[in-house]
Amino acid sequence: MKLQSFRFRITLFSAVLASIALMGFSIVSWWLIYDAKVKRLDAEIKNQLIQSTRPQSTQWETYTDSLPSVLGMNGATTVALLVNDRDGNLLYRSRQWQDGLDANSLWRSLPQPPPDPDRIPFELEPPPPPHPPYPLSPIAPLDPPHPDRPNSFSPRERRPPRDRHPQPDRPNSFSPRERRPPRDRPDFPQVFQAKLATRRSRKAVWRVGAIHSPQTQVAIAVNLQAIDLEMASIGNIFLISIPVVLVLVAGGAWVISRSILYPIGRLTTAIRNVTVQGLDHRVPIGSTDIEFLELIFVFNQMLERLERSFQQASRFSGDAAHELKTPLAILQGQLERALHQSEPGSEIQQTVSNLLDEVRRLTEITRKLLLLSLADAGRMSLNWVEVNMSALLAEIAEDMELLAPDLEVQMAISPNLFIKGDRDLLVQVLQNLVGNAIKYNLPQGWLKLQAKCQGKRVIVKIVNSSQDISLSEGDRIFDRFHRGDSTQTQKIEGSGLGLSLAREIARAHGGDIKLDAAILGQTGFILSLPVGDRD
């Protein structure tokens, strides 16, 4: 299911990407930290294995107890030690050593020590003795000190220079160009290569290191429980920090998305202001982001075309209605005079009477079209006066009793309902609504007229018994020139402009008309108008 909020989708998408990135970063960081800790432990184990090959006493238990601190582990870390002789015979096994820690496979994978167990690596050999010192030239004895200057020499007496070169006739001496031949290094295998591996016992995971020496085989095992506990703490930190970071990322994305959607908000405001009075509004480009320039440019072009088309349509309907008024008025006058001059009851009089009715109908249609064109252009002029809706509805009710004496009329009109508006146009609205309630009523039906003040608005509700109105008919009932498809509707005279004009007049007064067809078997219209403040 697609999420309807674009801003929410941006926030959710940012949060998902951030969560994936954070989870990947956490996993990689956790693994790197774990690998660094294991490598540091491996380096410490190797160092201790190499040191264990040096000649030492056989107090391996004391050495085992010192291993945790030497390896940089806490006191609760378990460290085990296994020592065999050159032939694999057990010399020492700490009580922490478990059967699952297989050190033999590590020893077998290491190079074997030299045959002579007394041989030690070249790196541990003592340094060779120094070369015999070169002979020195004889030194002349010092003269006794001057009697006036103790411990001083005569100005002209100097010590003879030392002969820095050995005498050629001395044994064990070398000529200046003679050099000692290079000393041969012994070919000794790398016996101090350590091997490390991870072993699992029944209760724990161990890091085991093994090494060969000419005298012993040594294996050190360290329980990784301490590292696992540290990594668990680090993992908990990641688990706690990730939701917090995600909330911050989501909040930041929500705030940033607001600034991203700001140009769209401006466009929405401009569209909202596009009314009959505001077709000349345009969205200013100004400092708009380049990503929205084309959208705003196209929208402004659409407004220009819409304004031009609307002006042409308004001018056409208004001009046509205005131009038809004069011919229709002349035609109506001629027909009325012909009607009076014709013989009463004659066929000519009947024909002229029918023509006069059609001309009056055309005159009413042109008048409504002219009002609609003015309303569309926002130029409907209103004569604002204070109107007593209670008294006006009472007059309409008296007319209903004369027009439909067979209908059952029920009235509930609150007193002193005052509004500001054009009285003549409001009378036309009420007459249209009441006329429709009478024309489209059922035989021996009923009609209800209600009026009350609700908040800052006057609510007028006109309900009549009628046939059911379908949903499609309800959506189109205010369309111009639209009439119902039922047989009863086709038999009733009308132009299909009354409800449309009534709603435009109500909207010009700041109100509206809505259809209320929620109950089957009846039709109602609700007229709402703002309350006018009395001076």
XYZ file of C-alpha atoms in Angstrom:
535
model
C 0.000 0.000 0.000
C 1.420 3.365 -1.015
C 1.809 5.954 1.711
C -0.145 9.096 0.913
C 2.177 11.599 2.596
C 5.191 12.475 0.476
C 6.852 14.121 3.461
C 6.341 10.989 5.532
C 7.813 8.878 2.725
C 10.919 11.094 2.663
C 11.285 10.737 6.429
C 10.736 6.987 6.324
C 13.154 6.543 3.428
C 15.822 8.575 5.238
C 15.308 6.571 8.417
C 15.565 3.266 6.543
C 18.769 4.323 4.786
C 20.214 5.592 8.060
C 19.298 2.362 9.839
C 20.972 0.268 7.135
C 24.088 2.453 7.256
C 24.202 2.393 11.058
C 23.709 -1.351 11.223
C 26.458 -1.897 8.662
C 28.755 0.505 10.485
C 28.000 -1.165 13.818
C 28.658 -4.651 12.480
C 31.917 -3.632 10.802
C 33.041 -1.635 13.841
C 32.176 -4.488 16.194
C 34.131 -6.938 14.076
C 37.143 -4.626 13.756
C 37.218 -4.060 17.511
C 36.932 -7.785 18.145
C 39.651 -8.535 15.604
C 41.932 -5.890 17.149
C 41.459 -7.358 20.613
C 42.194 -10.876 19.379
C 45.278 -9.705 17.479
C 46.566 -7.887 20.552
C 46.009 -11.034 22.585
C 47.795 -13.087 19.914
C 50.784 -10.760 20.066
C 50.937 -11.089 23.843
C 50.645 -14.877 23.641
C 53.422 -15.063 21.039
C 55.626 -12.875 23.189
C 55.088 -15.105 26.211
C 55.658 -18.249 24.164
C 59.003 -16.942 22.920
C 59.988 -15.922 26.419
C 59.058 -19.358 27.743
C 61.769 -20.939 25.550
C 64.544 -19.248 27.488
C 66.265 -21.304 30.184
C 64.241 -20.966 33.366
C 63.325 -22.807 36.487
C 60.705 -25.476 36.520
C 58.208 -23.535 38.658
C 55.602 -23.479 35.940
C 52.723 -22.955 38.372
C 54.041 -19.582 39.454
C 54.533 -18.692 35.812
C 50.936 -19.717 35.077
C 49.562 -17.510 37.854
C 51.433 -14.513 36.473
C 50.222 -14.975 32.897
C 46.852 -13.088 33.218
C 48.543 -9.883 34.348
C 51.400 -10.318 31.887
C 48.930 -10.780 29.027
C 47.051 -7.642 30.039
C 43.881 -9.514 31.043
C 41.862 -9.055 34.205
C 42.242 -11.376 37.142
C 39.065 -13.292 36.319
C 40.412 -14.422 32.945
C 41.310 -18.084 32.818
C 44.763 -18.865 31.406
C 45.980 -22.456 31.002
C 49.514 -23.750 30.408
C 50.770 -27.051 28.986
C 54.477 -27.962 28.860
C 56.021 -31.088 27.297
C 59.601 -32.038 26.851
C 61.291 -32.404 23.493
C 59.938 -35.929 23.054
C 56.356 -35.005 23.972
C 56.387 -36.230 27.545
C 54.272 -34.172 29.926
C 56.247 -31.845 32.171
C 53.476 -29.599 33.477
C 49.765 -29.167 32.961
C 47.842 -26.444 34.783
C 44.551 -27.288 36.401
C 42.758 -24.886 34.009
C 43.784 -26.901 30.951
C 40.828 -28.714 29.407
C 40.762 -31.833 27.287
C 39.223 -30.091 24.302
C 42.231 -27.815 23.825
C 44.183 -29.741 21.209
C 47.767 -28.441 21.230
C 49.310 -31.490 19.541
C 47.970 -30.490 16.140
C 49.590 -27.077 16.534
C 52.930 -28.601 17.529
C 52.826 -30.984 14.575
C 52.316 -28.063 12.171
C 55.415 -26.280 13.476
C 58.989 -26.938 12.225
C 60.868 -29.443 14.379
C 63.700 -28.248 16.611
C 67.344 -29.169 15.821
C 68.626 -32.600 16.831
C 70.984 -31.246 19.489
C 68.846 -30.144 22.426
C 71.719 -28.112 23.808
C 71.954 -25.947 20.738
C 70.449 -22.528 21.126
C 69.474 -20.012 18.463
C 72.074 -17.706 17.047
C 70.095 -14.692 18.226
C 70.577 -15.865 21.831
C 74.326 -16.674 21.544
C 76.583 -14.571 23.714
C 78.505 -11.929 21.794
C 81.998 -12.968 20.582
C 84.990 -11.812 22.598
C 86.552 -8.554 21.471
C 89.630 -8.534 19.250
C 93.002 -8.221 20.910
C 93.846 -4.596 21.552
C 96.260 -2.952 19.233
C 99.758 -2.326 20.732
C 100.525 1.193 21.732
C 103.703 3.151 20.995
C 106.027 3.723 23.949
C 105.352 6.895 25.785
C 108.239 9.073 26.900
C 108.414 9.660 30.654
C 107.249 12.980 31.938
C 109.716 15.536 33.157
C 109.455 16.577 36.748
C 107.256 19.584 37.341
C 108.682 23.062 37.336
C 109.629 24.151 40.782
C 107.636 27.359 40.503
C 104.611 25.798 38.844
C 103.522 22.519 40.335
C 101.941 19.993 38.022
C 102.792 22.042 34.972
C 104.938 21.512 31.907
C 107.576 23.596 30.400
C 106.321 25.673 27.516
C 108.641 24.036 25.092
C 108.276 20.512 26.383
C 105.503 18.516 24.717
C 104.418 14.932 24.857
C 105.518 12.979 21.810
C 102.646 11.913 19.552
C 101.175 8.442 19.987
C 101.839 5.990 17.262
C 98.325 4.881 16.239
C 99.496 2.099 13.931
C 100.696 -1.267 15.219
C 104.313 -2.183 14.849
C 104.901 -4.546 11.971
C 107.196 -6.771 13.962
C 104.716 -7.318 16.763
C 102.835 -10.584 16.758
C 99.018 -10.334 16.864
C 99.137 -7.061 14.984
C 97.558 -6.140 11.686
C 98.548 -3.887 8.944
C 96.226 -0.961 8.254
C 94.760 -2.657 5.186
C 94.401 -6.077 6.696
C 90.796 -7.010 7.732
C 89.440 -9.946 9.580
C 87.474 -12.312 7.344
C 83.665 -12.317 7.883
C 82.363 -14.654 10.526
C 80.160 -17.449 9.307
C 76.625 -17.454 10.735
C 75.270 -20.828 11.696
C 72.428 -22.175 9.628
C 69.734 -22.432 12.302
C 66.048 -23.122 11.578
C 63.311 -20.811 12.811
C 62.480 -22.763 15.918
C 60.659 -19.870 17.569
C 57.767 -19.710 15.135
C 54.510 -19.789 17.102
C 51.193 -21.174 15.938
C 47.811 -19.879 17.179
C 44.296 -21.159 16.704
C 40.846 -20.932 18.266
C 39.578 -23.985 20.111
C 36.151 -24.685 21.553
C 35.645 -26.683 24.688
C 32.400 -27.769 26.220
C 31.946 -24.531 28.144
C 34.068 -21.827 26.546
C 36.050 -20.609 23.570
C 39.840 -20.476 23.907
C 42.679 -18.885 22.029
C 45.539 -21.423 21.999
C 49.158 -20.731 21.052
C 51.945 -23.311 20.752
C 55.697 -23.185 20.141
C 58.679 -25.552 19.855
C 61.972 -24.974 21.560
C 65.063 -27.204 21.588
C 64.206 -28.326 25.103
C 60.390 -28.035 25.497
C 57.022 -27.784 23.823
C 54.907 -24.992 25.338
C 51.216 -24.195 24.806
C 49.268 -21.291 26.325
C 45.458 -21.136 26.218
C 43.458 -18.004 27.093
C 39.722 -18.053 27.730
C 37.996 -15.528 25.440
C 35.137 -14.971 27.870
C 36.532 -11.595 28.968
C 36.732 -10.399 25.372
C 33.232 -11.731 24.730
C 31.915 -9.775 27.721
C 33.589 -6.600 26.480
C 32.176 -7.122 23.002
C 28.727 -7.755 24.495
C 28.955 -4.394 26.269
C 30.008 -2.724 23.020
C 27.126 -4.443 21.225
C 24.677 -3.166 23.852
C 26.018 0.345 23.345
C 25.370 0.016 19.611
C 21.871 -1.365 20.226
C 21.015 1.560 22.489
C 22.595 4.251 20.337
C 21.126 3.107 17.006
C 17.452 3.823 17.924
C 18.436 7.192 19.388
C 20.329 8.107 16.229
C 17.419 6.908 14.083
C 15.008 9.137 15.995
C 17.340 12.088 15.487
C 17.724 11.257 11.788
C 13.958 10.921 11.356
C 13.364 14.230 13.134
C 16.009 15.932 11.046
C 14.574 14.444 7.854
C 11.098 15.636 8.859
C 12.376 19.181 9.391
C 14.492 19.154 6.232
C 11.606 17.773 4.166
C 9.578 20.787 5.207
C 12.134 23.112 3.642
C 12.324 20.833 0.599
C 8.558 21.021 0.122
C 8.425 24.786 0.693
C 8.290 25.605 -3.062
C 5.426 23.133 -3.436
C 3.667 24.861 -0.549
C 4.043 28.182 -2.327
C 2.599 26.619 -5.446
C -0.311 25.219 -3.430
C -1.001 28.658 -1.959
C -0.985 30.160 -5.433
C -3.418 27.521 -6.675
C -5.659 28.174 -3.675
C -5.745 31.870 -4.571
C -6.815 31.101 -8.128
C -10.456 32.152 -7.897
C -12.692 34.221 -10.076
C -11.203 37.349 -8.554
C -7.631 36.009 -8.575
C -7.000 34.532 -11.999
C -4.330 37.164 -12.528
C -2.225 35.745 -9.686
C 1.135 34.264 -10.653
C 3.720 32.321 -8.689
C 6.821 34.525 -8.364
C 10.038 32.838 -9.444
C 12.438 34.973 -7.420
C 14.857 32.739 -5.499
C 13.094 29.494 -6.355
C 15.257 26.397 -6.616
C 16.122 25.421 -10.162
C 14.420 22.031 -9.728
C 11.027 23.781 -9.425
C 11.519 26.500 -12.030
C 10.016 24.500 -14.882
C 7.026 23.455 -12.755
C 6.289 27.058 -11.752
C 6.831 28.280 -15.313
C 4.358 25.718 -16.705
C 1.849 26.540 -13.963
C 2.026 30.265 -14.720
C 1.473 29.542 -18.407
C -1.567 27.447 -17.496
C -2.952 30.322 -15.429
C -2.514 32.670 -18.367
C -4.435 30.341 -20.678
C -7.108 29.789 -18.033
C -7.538 33.507 -17.434
C -7.760 34.225 -21.152
C -10.300 31.437 -21.764
C -12.391 32.409 -18.750
C -12.501 36.026 -19.796
C -13.576 35.037 -23.291
C -16.310 32.733 -21.961
C -17.554 35.336 -19.490
C -17.630 38.025 -22.131
C -19.452 35.747 -24.558
C -22.208 34.690 -22.156
C -22.579 38.194 -20.749
C -22.569 39.859 -24.149
C -24.991 37.292 -25.564
C -27.399 37.696 -22.656
C -27.149 41.471 -22.859
C -27.723 41.522 -26.611
C -30.742 39.224 -26.283
C -32.455 41.389 -23.694
C -33.514 44.114 -26.111
C -34.933 41.866 -28.887
C -36.754 39.744 -26.333
C -38.205 42.817 -24.650
C -39.439 44.125 -27.997
C -40.844 40.714 -28.922
C -42.573 40.400 -25.571
C -44.168 43.836 -25.977
C -45.434 43.047 -29.477
C -46.908 39.740 -28.352
C -48.636 41.334 -25.384
C -50.212 43.955 -27.669
C -51.257 41.262 -30.165
C -52.752 39.249 -27.331
C -54.910 42.179 -26.255
C -55.976 42.923 -29.841
C -56.910 39.345 -30.711
C -60.447 38.043 -30.343
C -61.011 36.433 -26.967
C -61.066 32.649 -27.138
C -59.852 32.557 -30.701
C -57.088 30.277 -31.955
C -54.877 33.300 -32.642
C -55.153 34.429 -29.031
C -54.163 30.940 -27.813
C -51.153 30.860 -30.132
C -50.031 34.342 -29.107
C -50.421 33.397 -25.445
C -48.185 30.334 -25.887
C -45.584 32.406 -27.723
C -45.671 35.003 -24.961
C -44.987 32.327 -22.347
C -41.945 31.080 -24.267
C -40.625 34.618 -24.691
C -40.960 35.228 -20.967
C -39.110 31.952 -20.353
C -36.307 33.053 -22.697
C -36.178 36.413 -20.936
C -35.782 34.671 -17.586
C -33.025 32.439 -18.988
C -31.105 35.406 -20.389
C -31.448 37.214 -17.061
C -30.046 34.205 -15.219
C -27.235 33.816 -17.736
C -26.328 37.461 -17.275
C -26.237 37.042 -13.501
C -24.125 33.888 -13.820
C -21.669 35.615 -16.126
C -21.362 38.450 -13.631
C -20.863 35.942 -10.819
C -18.218 34.081 -12.805
C -16.362 37.300 -13.462
C -16.672 38.364 -9.839
C -18.609 41.458 -10.828
C -22.010 40.647 -9.345
C -23.157 43.872 -7.727
C -24.985 43.502 -4.411
C -27.153 46.076 -2.722
C -26.099 45.433 0.869
C -28.902 46.050 3.336
C -30.030 44.473 6.565
C -32.456 41.656 5.839
C -34.788 40.055 8.371
C -34.750 36.432 7.265
C -37.530 35.513 9.701
C -39.962 37.968 8.100
C -38.793 37.063 4.602
C -39.378 33.353 5.215
C -42.831 34.103 6.623
C -43.762 35.852 3.373
C -42.438 32.888 1.373
C -44.546 30.543 3.523
C -47.716 32.520 2.720
C -46.970 32.182 -0.984
C -46.493 28.417 -0.542
C -49.986 28.038 0.889
C -51.382 29.754 -2.194
C -49.214 27.834 -4.689
C -49.656 24.383 -3.113
C -52.747 24.232 -0.922
C -52.714 20.409 -0.976
C -49.253 20.091 0.590
C -48.735 19.677 4.312
C -46.463 22.559 5.315
C -44.492 22.503 8.581
C -42.553 25.572 9.707
C -40.033 26.112 12.493
C -38.584 29.605 12.072
C -36.646 31.307 14.848
C -37.411 35.011 15.301
C -35.033 37.904 14.625
C -32.695 36.252 12.147
C -30.849 39.198 10.602
C -28.208 39.079 7.902
C -26.491 41.526 5.551
C -27.207 41.051 1.860
C -29.124 41.934 -1.282
C -32.806 41.435 -0.462
C -33.989 40.930 -4.040
C -31.355 38.295 -4.788
C -32.053 36.498 -1.492
C -35.756 36.429 -2.349
C -34.855 34.867 -5.699
C -32.792 32.175 -3.913
C -35.597 31.296 -1.479
C -38.232 31.305 -4.236
C -36.085 28.965 -6.320
C -35.601 26.500 -3.438
C -39.244 26.607 -2.389
C -40.410 26.390 -6.009
C -38.335 23.243 -6.573
C -39.697 21.747 -3.329
C -43.234 22.278 -4.623
C -42.624 21.199 -8.245
C -40.718 18.020 -7.413
C -42.920 16.986 -4.469
C -45.022 13.873 -4.362
C -48.820 14.003 -4.639
C -50.298 14.638 -1.191
C -46.770 15.164 0.051
C -45.304 17.434 2.686
C -42.820 20.287 2.983
C -40.768 21.481 5.970
C -39.280 24.939 6.326
C -36.797 25.451 9.171
C -34.578 28.415 10.081
C -32.303 28.963 13.074
C -29.101 30.669 14.134
C -26.160 28.327 14.580
C -23.013 30.044 15.773
C -22.211 32.903 13.425
C -24.433 31.638 10.622
C -28.127 31.520 9.785
C -29.182 28.042 8.649
C -32.257 27.655 6.432
C -33.352 24.096 5.673
C -36.058 23.254 3.116
C -37.088 19.580 2.993
C -39.797 17.949 0.894
C -41.059 14.469 0.167
C -39.738 13.220 -3.167
C -38.354 10.326 -5.071
C -34.919 9.073 -4.096
C -31.965 10.904 -5.652
C -29.072 8.739 -6.795
C -25.495 9.582 -5.922
C -24.663 10.482 -9.510
C -27.636 12.847 -9.666
C -26.645 14.404 -6.353
C -23.163 15.187 -7.653
C -24.522 16.921 -10.763
C -27.579 18.633 -9.317
C -25.871 22.055 -9.233
C -24.491 21.809 -12.785
C -25.761 24.365 -15.259
C -28.492 23.237 -17.657
C -28.640 19.882 -15.877
C -32.033 18.361 -15.226
C -32.879 14.993 -13.756
C -33.420 11.975 -15.967
C -36.635 10.819 -14.301
C -39.970 10.949 -16.088
C -41.367 13.380 -13.527
C -38.483 15.776 -14.090
C -38.948 15.811 -17.852
C -42.598 16.776 -17.443
C -41.779 19.778 -15.241
C -40.900 23.038 -16.926
C -37.453 24.443 -16.130
C -34.122 25.570 -17.558
C -31.657 23.832 -15.244
C -30.115 27.131 -14.142
C -32.048 27.840 -10.940
C -29.979 25.853 -8.434
C -26.702 26.885 -10.031
C -27.669 30.563 -9.870
C -28.978 30.204 -6.295
C -25.665 28.739 -5.121
C -23.672 31.488 -6.864
C -25.812 34.146 -5.154
C -25.344 32.429 -1.782
C -21.579 32.284 -2.300
C -21.546 35.951 -3.285
C -23.033 36.604 0.178
C -20.341 34.493 1.867
C -22.600 31.459 2.256
C -23.363 28.251 0.411
C -26.101 25.773 -0.534
C -25.714 22.034 -0.038
C -27.853 19.027 -0.872
C -29.120 16.942 2.052
C -30.320 13.609 0.664
C -29.188 11.351 3.473
C -32.709 10.059 4.208
C -34.543 8.050 1.572
C -37.883 9.377 0.384
C -37.060 13.035 0.893
C -34.858 15.800 -0.518
C -33.474 18.738 1.389
C -31.391 21.821 0.681
C -29.443 23.660 3.376
C -28.774 27.373 2.895
C -26.154 28.897 5.208
C -25.484 32.645 5.380
C -23.287 34.680 7.727
C -25.024 36.596 10.489
C -25.085 40.360 9.972
C -24.234 42.659 12.909
C -27.023 45.106 13.602
C -26.072 48.762 13.983
